[in-house]
């Protein structure tokens, strides 16, 4: 039994998996996982998919049951919002509790939904979709609604729109950019999903900026006003306009931040005792054709970084750096999109389709494959991930 103490802030995809992987790798020290939410740690992807569709309940999204934490000697403290990191004393501060000391600290605080700076955005009938409580409220409100307005045509907005359309609601998506999912997919893929949504009756409005949300005296939403002054009636408004890193704790503790907690190749912050992973971390990657460092919001990234950090804390290898191939997925209207790599900055694309409607768009920069977007084609996706990883390995050894 070791007396090393690891404290993890955040019990989402990253934080939960740090605890899990530490034990899987034989770490015998103390592990404390703190989360501001008063729930067993749970998965996010089903919130905007199976849960919204009514095919799953919240308990089914939990990573593990309560006994798992006792069985693996993981101290999970729910409802414990960390208010400070005291690096000099090596402890974290939680209101109403004794400070919690650490030898290694992992910041896995995730991201928070970007707020919409327009009048009416704070009405109770206007909801983001980031945590279980939001998903619960949204499910009830969408079920009771006739017209649903979705602000933001990214993954979460479109998954919500898809669910509402499938439930027979009248859905309008307002997207400020000229195409859907602009930040993460190629133009042809945006158009494919735009056509799909339109074919299912979703009113997709591109280059449409929301200027205000209107409500009634009970706090319910009644409509959305766009920049051209037009009023669009709605009974519920879903806001999915991106997320920002929760990096304030790190910044206040004097750690380097830059729209995310800045970490080096071993995911250590500017203090080597402190790691940051998942949505809140900004790290260098060879997989981006356009940026030296990135902040990724995906289950794969949080989980792979958790695994890396668990091994790094336990084994202290000196020759390993983090460079997992990034991948993402979304599911809308029965069409699963899987993305391997980062396709931003591609200058050439190849579309490869099969007769049964499956297809993939391979994105290149010069001769180099930088990413692959596959619709209903997991085989292409897995192959592309391997190819991207192999290309990196070759680059590292030559
Ligand atoms: P999170 O999982 O968000 O966990 C962070 C945790 O930190 C939270 O539980 C929070 O309560 C806690 N916390 C924050 N501050 C404090 C504090 N001061 N004290 C204590 N606790 C704190 N990704 C995919 O790859 N595919 C998908 O299909 C997909 N669908 C998604 C659907 C939804 C609705 C959402 C919201 C996200 C989805 N994502 C998806 C993104 C993915 O879930 C995130 O990238 C992932 O959860 C990031 O993990 P994380 O550990 O960094 O942050």
CSV table of N, CA and C and ligand atoms in Angstrom, one decimal, residues 9-15 34-37 44-45 47-49 80-82 108-111 129-130 156 159 246 249 277-280 297-300 302 328-330, ligand 1:
chain,number,residue,atom,x,y,z
A,9,UNK,N,-10.1,16.6,-9.7
A,9,UNK,CA,-11.3,17.6,-9.7
A,9,UNK,C,-12.1,17.4,-10.9
A,10,UNK,N,-13.3,16.9,-10.7
A,10,UNK,CA,-14.2,16.6,-11.8
A,10,UNK,C,-14.4,15.1,-12.0
A,11,UNK,N,-15.6,14.6,-12.0
A,11,UNK,CA,-15.9,13.2,-12.2
A,11,UNK,C,-16.7,12.9,-13.5
A,12,UNK,N,-16.3,13.7,-14.5
A,12,UNK,CA,-16.9,13.4,-15.8
A,12,UNK,C,-16.1,12.3,-16.5
A,13,UNK,N,-16.1,12.4,-17.8
A,13,UNK,CA,-15.4,11.3,-18.6
A,13,UNK,C,-14.0,11.2,-18.3
A,14,UNK,N,-13.3,12.4,-18.1
A,14,UNK,CA,-11.9,12.4,-17.8
A,14,UNK,C,-11.6,11.9,-16.4
A,15,UNK,N,-12.3,12.6,-15.4
A,15,UNK,CA,-12.0,12.4,-14.0
A,15,UNK,C,-12.3,10.9,-13.6
A,34,UNK,N,-13.5,14.4,-6.8
A,34,UNK,CA,-14.5,15.4,-6.3
A,34,UNK,C,-15.3,15.9,-7.5
A,35,UNK,N,-16.6,16.1,-7.3
A,35,UNK,CA,-17.4,16.7,-8.3
A,35,UNK,C,-18.5,17.6,-7.7
A,36,UNK,N,-18.7,18.7,-8.4
A,36,UNK,CA,-19.7,19.7,-7.9
A,36,UNK,C,-21.1,19.1,-8.0
A,37,UNK,N,-21.4,18.2,-8.9
A,37,UNK,CA,-22.8,17.7,-9.1
A,37,UNK,C,-23.0,16.6,-8.0
A,44,UNK,N,-22.0,11.6,-20.8
A,44,UNK,CA,-22.8,12.7,-21.5
A,44,UNK,C,-23.4,12.3,-22.8
A,45,UNK,N,-22.8,11.6,-23.7
A,45,UNK,CA,-23.4,11.4,-25.0
A,45,UNK,C,-24.8,11.0,-25.1
A,47,UNK,N,-27.2,11.8,-23.2
A,47,UNK,CA,-28.1,12.9,-22.8
A,47,UNK,C,-28.8,13.5,-24.0
A,48,UNK,N,-28.0,13.7,-25.1
A,48,UNK,CA,-28.6,14.3,-26.3
A,48,UNK,C,-29.1,13.3,-27.3
A,49,UNK,N,-29.0,12.0,-26.9
A,49,UNK,CA,-29.4,11.0,-27.9
A,49,UNK,C,-30.5,10.1,-27.2
A,80,UNK,N,-19.3,18.3,-4.2
A,80,UNK,CA,-18.2,19.0,-3.7
A,80,UNK,C,-17.6,19.9,-4.7
A,81,UNK,N,-17.9,21.2,-4.7
A,81,UNK,CA,-17.4,22.1,-5.7
A,81,UNK,C,-16.1,22.7,-5.2
A,82,UNK,N,-15.0,22.4,-5.9
A,82,UNK,CA,-13.7,22.9,-5.5
A,82,UNK,C,-13.6,24.4,-5.8
A,108,UNK,N,-9.8,18.0,-14.1
A,108,UNK,CA,-10.7,17.5,-15.2
A,108,UNK,C,-12.1,18.1,-15.1
A,109,UNK,N,-12.0,19.5,-15.1
A,109,UNK,CA,-13.3,20.2,-14.9
A,109,UNK,C,-14.1,20.4,-16.1
A,110,UNK,N,-13.7,20.0,-17.3
A,110,UNK,CA,-14.5,20.0,-18.5
A,110,UNK,C,-14.7,21.4,-19.0
A,111,UNK,N,-15.9,21.6,-19.6
A,111,UNK,CA,-16.2,22.9,-20.2
A,111,UNK,C,-17.6,23.3,-19.8
A,129,UNK,N,-27.6,22.3,-23.1
A,129,UNK,CA,-27.7,20.9,-22.8
A,129,UNK,C,-26.2,20.4,-22.5
A,130,UNK,N,-25.9,20.5,-21.2
A,130,UNK,CA,-24.5,20.1,-20.8
A,130,UNK,C,-24.5,19.0,-19.8
A,156,UNK,N,-24.5,19.3,-30.7
A,156,UNK,CA,-25.6,19.2,-29.6
A,156,UNK,C,-26.9,19.8,-30.1
A,159,UNK,N,-28.4,17.3,-32.7
A,159,UNK,CA,-28.9,16.1,-32.1
A,159,UNK,C,-30.2,16.3,-31.4
A,246,UNK,N,-13.5,25.3,-18.6
A,246,UNK,CA,-13.5,25.7,-17.1
A,246,UNK,C,-12.1,25.7,-16.6
A,249,UNK,N,-10.1,27.8,-12.1
A,249,UNK,CA,-9.4,27.3,-10.9
A,249,UNK,C,-7.9,27.3,-11.2
A,277,UNK,N,-6.7,17.5,-18.0
A,277,UNK,CA,-7.1,16.6,-19.1
A,277,UNK,C,-8.5,16.9,-19.6
A,278,UNK,N,-8.9,16.4,-20.8
A,278,UNK,CA,-10.2,16.5,-21.3
A,278,UNK,C,-10.6,17.9,-21.8
A,279,UNK,N,-11.8,18.3,-21.8
A,279,UNK,CA,-12.3,19.5,-22.4
A,279,UNK,C,-11.6,20.8,-21.8
A,280,UNK,N,-11.1,20.7,-20.6
A,280,UNK,CA,-10.5,21.9,-20.0
A,280,UNK,C,-9.0,22.1,-20.4
A,297,UNK,N,-13.1,18.6,-27.4
A,297,UNK,CA,-14.3,18.3,-26.6
A,297,UNK,C,-14.8,16.9,-27.1
A,298,UNK,N,-14.3,15.9,-26.6
A,298,UNK,CA,-14.7,14.5,-27.0
A,298,UNK,C,-14.5,13.5,-26.0
A,299,UNK,N,-15.3,12.5,-26.0
A,299,UNK,CA,-15.1,11.4,-25.0
A,299,UNK,C,-13.8,10.7,-25.2
A,300,UNK,N,-13.4,10.5,-26.5
A,300,UNK,CA,-12.1,9.9,-26.8
A,300,UNK,C,-11.0,10.6,-26.2
A,302,UNK,N,-10.9,12.8,-23.7
A,302,UNK,CA,-10.9,12.8,-22.2
A,302,UNK,C,-10.5,11.4,-21.7
A,328,UNK,N,-14.2,11.5,-33.1
A,328,UNK,CA,-15.5,12.0,-32.6
A,328,UNK,C,-16.6,11.3,-33.3
A,329,UNK,N,-17.8,11.4,-32.7
A,329,UNK,CA,-19.0,10.9,-33.4
A,329,UNK,C,-20.2,11.7,-33.1
A,330,UNK,N,-21.2,11.6,-33.9
A,330,UNK,CA,-22.5,12.2,-33.6
A,330,UNK,C,-23.5,11.3,-34.3
B,1,LIG,P1,-16.9,16.5,-18.2
B,1,LIG,O1,-17.3,15.1,-18.6
B,1,LIG,O2,-17.8,17.6,-18.6
B,1,LIG,O3,-16.7,16.5,-16.6
B,1,LIG,C1,-16.3,17.6,-15.9
B,1,LIG,C2,-16.8,17.5,-14.5
B,1,LIG,O4,-16.2,18.5,-13.7
B,1,LIG,C3,-18.3,17.8,-14.4
B,1,LIG,O5,-19.0,16.7,-13.8
B,1,LIG,C4,-18.4,19.0,-13.5
B,1,LIG,O6,-19.5,19.0,-12.6
B,1,LIG,C5,-17.0,18.9,-12.7
B,1,LIG,N1,-16.5,20.2,-12.2
B,1,LIG,C6,-16.3,21.3,-12.9
B,1,LIG,N2,-15.8,22.3,-12.1
B,1,LIG,C7,-15.7,21.7,-10.9
B,1,LIG,C8,-15.3,22.2,-9.6
B,1,LIG,N3,-14.8,23.4,-9.4
B,1,LIG,N4,-15.3,21.4,-8.5
B,1,LIG,C9,-15.8,20.1,-8.6
B,1,LIG,N5,-16.2,19.6,-9.8
B,1,LIG,C10,-16.2,20.4,-10.9
B,1,LIG,N6,-18.4,13.6,-27.1
B,1,LIG,C11,-18.2,12.7,-28.0
B,1,LIG,O7,-17.1,12.3,-28.3
B,1,LIG,N7,-19.3,12.1,-28.7
B,1,LIG,C12,-20.6,12.4,-28.4
B,1,LIG,O8,-21.5,11.9,-29.0
B,1,LIG,C13,-20.8,13.5,-27.4
B,1,LIG,N8,-22.0,13.8,-27.1
B,1,LIG,C14,-22.2,14.8,-26.1
B,1,LIG,C15,-23.5,15.1,-25.7
B,1,LIG,C16,-23.7,16.1,-24.7
B,1,LIG,C17,-25.1,16.5,-24.3
B,1,LIG,C18,-22.6,16.7,-24.1
B,1,LIG,C19,-22.8,17.8,-23.0
B,1,LIG,C20,-21.3,16.4,-24.5
B,1,LIG,C21,-21.1,15.4,-25.5
B,1,LIG,N9,-19.8,15.1,-25.9
B,1,LIG,C22,-19.7,14.1,-26.8
B,1,LIG,C23,-18.6,15.7,-25.3
B,1,LIG,C24,-18.1,14.9,-24.2
B,1,LIG,O9,-19.1,14.5,-23.3
B,1,LIG,C25,-17.0,15.7,-23.4
B,1,LIG,O10,-16.0,16.1,-24.3
B,1,LIG,C26,-16.5,15.0,-22.2
B,1,LIG,O11,-17.5,14.8,-21.3
B,1,LIG,C27,-15.3,15.7,-21.6
B,1,LIG,O12,-14.9,15.1,-20.4
B,1,LIG,P2,-14.3,15.9,-19.2
B,1,LIG,O13,-14.0,15.0,-18.2
B,1,LIG,O14,-13.3,16.8,-19.7
B,1,LIG,O15,-15.5,16.9,-18.8
